[in-house]
């Protein structure tokens, strides 16, 4: 089973920092190279309570 990492961080552009670019260009590729599956809450495409999704991701993360 592949290890699972839940990334908790801001997303979008805030105060001159593009957090989406930081995640997509730096964090996510590094985690994939380390053979772990990254997930960020804003990547969830299914409707529902985001808090429940986040709690489940935290339980599954390493």
N, CA, C and O atoms as a DFTB+ gen file, in Angstrom:
248 C
 N C O
     1  1       0.847      -1.185       0.000
     2  2       0.000       0.000       0.000
     3  2       0.894       1.251       0.000
     4  3       1.838       1.351       0.784
     5  1       0.588       2.174      -0.869
     6  2       1.364       3.411      -0.981
     7  2       1.048       4.331       0.198
     8  3      -0.114       4.498       0.569
     9  1       2.088       4.926       0.783
    10  2       1.866       5.867       1.878
    11  2       1.130       7.094       1.362
    12  3       1.253       7.471       0.196
    13  1       0.370       7.702       2.246
    14  2      -0.544       8.783       1.907
    15  2      -0.200       9.993       2.771
    16  3      -0.091       9.877       3.991
    17  1      -0.028      11.158       2.138
    18  2       0.298      12.379       2.874
    19  2      -0.793      13.417       2.639
    20  3      -1.111      13.739       1.495
    21  1      -1.361      13.937       3.712
    22  2      -2.357      15.003       3.629
    23  2      -1.633      16.316       3.871
    24  3      -1.114      16.554       4.962
    25  1      -1.596      17.172       2.852
    26  2      -0.872      18.441       2.919
    27  2      -1.819      19.532       3.409
    28  3      -2.822      19.831       2.762
    29  1      -1.495      20.119       4.549
    30  2      -2.284      21.213       5.114
    31  2      -1.522      22.504       4.853
    32  3      -0.439      22.723       5.395
    33  1      -2.105      23.356       4.014
    34  2      -1.458      24.614       3.655
    35  2      -2.485      25.527       3.014
    36  3      -3.539      25.060       2.582
    37  1      -2.198      26.819       2.943
    38  2      -3.099      27.723       2.219
    39  2      -3.107      27.362       0.734
    40  3      -2.206      26.679       0.248
    41  1      -4.135      27.828       0.021
    42  2      -4.137      27.659      -1.429
    43  2      -4.569      28.962      -2.076
    44  3      -5.192      29.813      -1.441
    45  1      -4.229      29.105      -3.356
    46  2      -4.496      30.346      -4.063
    47  2      -3.364      31.336      -3.843
    48  3      -2.329      31.000      -3.268
    49  1      -3.578      32.569      -4.313
    50  2      -2.580      33.635      -4.145
    51  2      -2.950      34.485      -2.944
    52  3      -4.074      34.975      -2.835
    53  1      -1.989      34.655      -2.042
    54  2      -2.196      35.462      -0.843
    55  2      -0.927      36.252      -0.560
    56  3       0.164      35.685      -0.500
    57  1      -1.071      37.550      -0.387
    58  2       0.047      38.426      -0.019
    59  2       1.284      38.198      -0.883
    60  3       2.401      38.120      -0.372
    61  1       1.078      38.092      -2.190
    62  2       2.193      37.960      -3.115
    63  2       2.778      36.569      -3.246
    64  3       3.746      36.382      -3.984
    65  1       2.222      35.588      -2.555
    66  2       2.714      34.211      -2.649
    67  2       1.657      33.367      -3.347
    68  3       0.494      33.360      -2.943
    69  1       2.060      32.660      -4.386
    70  2       1.155      31.756      -5.094
    71  2       1.305      30.365      -4.476
    72  3       2.179      29.591      -4.867
    73  1       0.442      30.062      -3.506
    74  2       0.534      28.790      -2.793
    75  2       0.232      27.601      -3.692
    76  3       0.757      26.510      -3.470
    77  1      -0.608      27.796      -4.704
    78  2      -0.867      26.708      -5.653
    79  2       0.416      26.341      -6.393
    80  3       0.710      25.160      -6.582
    81  1       1.180      27.349      -6.812
    82  2       2.447      27.090      -7.502
    83  2       3.444      26.402      -6.574
    84  3       4.151      25.487      -6.997
    85  1       3.507      26.828      -5.327
    86  2       4.410      26.191      -4.356
    87  2       4.069      24.711      -4.229
    88  3       4.958      23.860      -4.234
    89  1       2.785      24.411      -4.114
    90  2       2.356      23.019      -3.976
    91  2       2.618      22.230      -5.258
    92  3       3.236      21.166      -5.223
    93  1       2.143      22.760      -6.394
    94  2       2.228      22.020      -7.656
    95  2       3.650      21.898      -8.195
    96  3       3.994      20.888      -8.808
    97  1       4.474      22.912      -7.974
    98  2       5.822      22.911      -8.543
    99  2       6.892      22.366      -7.604
   100  3       7.939      21.912      -8.065
   101  1       6.648      22.403      -6.298
   102  2       7.679      21.996      -5.341
   103  2       7.252      20.827      -4.454
   104  3       7.890      19.774      -4.448
   105  1       6.169      21.025      -3.710
   106  2       5.778      20.037      -2.694
   107  2       5.283      18.737      -3.320
   108  3       5.780      17.661      -2.987
   109  1       4.311      18.828      -4.222
   110  2       3.730      17.618      -4.814
   111  2       4.767      16.787      -5.574
   112  3       4.820      15.573      -5.378
   113  1       5.600      17.397      -6.439
   114  2       6.621      16.590      -7.118
   115  2       7.606      15.919      -6.149
   116  3       8.020      14.783      -6.378
   117  1       7.977      16.610      -5.083
   118  2       8.901      16.025      -4.106
   119  2       8.271      14.824      -3.412
   120  3       8.936      13.811      -3.193
   121  1       6.995      14.934      -3.067
   122  2       6.312      13.813      -2.418
   123  2       6.156      12.636      -3.374
   124  3       6.339      11.486      -2.975
   125  1       5.820      12.914      -4.629
   126  2       5.705      11.839      -5.618
   127  2       7.051      11.151      -5.827
   128  3       7.106       9.929      -5.966
   129  1       8.127      11.918      -5.851
   130  2       9.457      11.343      -6.001
   131  2       9.817      10.474      -4.796
   132  3      10.565       9.505      -4.927
   133  1       9.286      10.821      -3.626
   134  2       9.519      10.031      -2.414
   135  2       8.566       8.843      -2.320
   136  3       8.544       8.142      -1.308
   137  1       7.780       8.614      -3.368
   138  2       6.855       7.477      -3.470
   139  2       5.714       7.530      -2.460
   140  3       5.268       6.497      -1.961
   141  1       5.243       8.744      -2.161
   142  2       4.052       8.890      -1.330
   143  2       2.980       9.619      -2.136
   144  3       3.293      10.382      -3.050
   145  1       1.729       9.383      -1.798
   146  2       0.603       9.985      -2.510
   147  2       0.164      11.256      -1.793
   148  3      -0.404      11.176      -0.704
   149  1       0.415      12.430      -2.378
   150  2       0.001      13.682      -1.740
   151  2      -1.470      13.984      -1.992
   152  3      -2.022      13.609      -3.026
   153  1      -2.098      14.665      -1.038
   154  2      -3.481      15.105      -1.204
   155  2      -3.659      16.416      -0.460
   156  3      -3.198      16.567       0.671
   157  1      -4.326      17.358      -1.097
   158  2      -4.669      18.641      -0.488
   159  2      -6.179      18.790      -0.598
   160  3      -6.756      18.432      -1.625
   161  1      -6.828      19.308       0.431
   162  2      -8.291      19.334       0.511
   163  2      -8.943      19.988      -0.699
   164  3     -10.029      19.570      -1.103
   165  1      -8.318      20.996      -1.286
   166  2      -8.940      21.655      -2.431
   167  2      -8.874      20.808      -3.699
   168  3      -9.437      21.195      -4.723
   169  1      -8.191      19.651      -3.650
   170  2      -8.161      18.735      -4.788
   171  2      -9.369      17.805      -4.799
   172  3      -9.609      17.124      -5.796
   173  1     -10.122      17.764      -3.724
   174  2     -11.309      16.903      -3.633
   175  2     -12.348      17.387      -4.631
   176  3     -12.728      18.558      -4.616
   177  1     -12.810      16.489      -5.503
   178  2     -13.767      16.889      -6.532
   179  2     -15.203      16.473      -6.207
   180  3     -16.138      16.893      -6.889
   181  1     -15.378      15.667      -5.190
   182  2     -16.717      15.209      -4.829
   183  2     -17.406      16.218      -3.914
   184  3     -16.750      16.846      -3.083
   185  1     -18.726      16.382      -4.058
   186  2     -19.439      17.284      -3.153
   187  2     -19.505      16.679      -1.749
   188  3     -19.404      15.465      -1.574
   189  1     -19.675      17.539      -0.773
   190  2     -19.814      17.049       0.593
   191  2     -19.172      17.990       1.586
   192  3     -18.681      19.061       1.232
   193  1     -19.186      17.573       2.823
   194  2     -18.639      18.358       3.922
   195  2     -17.117      18.261       3.901
   196  3     -16.561      17.192       4.152
   197  1     -16.445      19.359       3.604
   198  2     -14.983      19.337       3.502
   199  2     -14.332      18.975       4.833
   200  3     -13.248      18.391       4.851
   201  1     -14.978      19.313       5.940
   202  2     -14.392      18.966       7.243
   203  2     -14.335      17.462       7.433
   204  3     -13.360      16.947       7.979
   205  1     -15.360      16.750       6.995
   206  2     -15.354      15.290       7.098
   207  2     -14.256      14.709       6.212
   208  3     -13.559      13.778       6.614
   209  1     -14.102      15.261       5.001
   210  2     -13.044      14.805       4.099
   211  2     -11.673      15.045       4.713
   212  3     -10.800      14.179       4.653
   213  1     -11.483      16.211       5.300
   214  2     -10.197      16.537       5.905
   215  2      -9.900      15.616       7.080
   216  3      -8.762      15.179       7.250
   217  1     -10.896      15.321       7.882
   218  2     -10.704      14.426       9.020
   219  2     -10.305      13.035       8.535
   220  3      -9.401      12.415       9.096
   221  1     -10.975      12.547       7.499
   222  2     -10.646      11.230       6.957
   223  2      -9.223      11.214       6.402
   224  3      -8.491      10.246       6.607
   225  1      -8.829      12.265       5.709
   226  2      -7.470      12.342       5.175
   227  2      -6.437      12.350       6.299
   228  3      -5.391      11.711       6.180
   229  1      -6.715      13.055       7.373
   230  2      -5.795      13.068       8.515
   231  2      -5.651      11.684       9.128
   232  3      -4.556      11.297       9.537
   233  1      -6.739      10.938       9.196
   234  2      -6.683       9.588       9.747
   235  2      -5.867       8.650       8.865
   236  3      -5.194       7.749       9.367
   237  1      -5.925       8.860       7.553
   238  2      -5.236       7.981       6.607
   239  2      -3.777       8.364       6.389
   240  3      -2.992       7.546       5.909
   241  1      -3.405       9.591       6.733
   242  2      -2.058      10.086       6.444
   243  2      -1.014       9.446       7.346
   244  3      -1.315       8.934       8.424
   245  1       0.223       9.494       6.868
   246  2       1.344       8.948       7.655
   247  2       1.985      10.056       8.463
   248  3       2.945       9.811       9.193
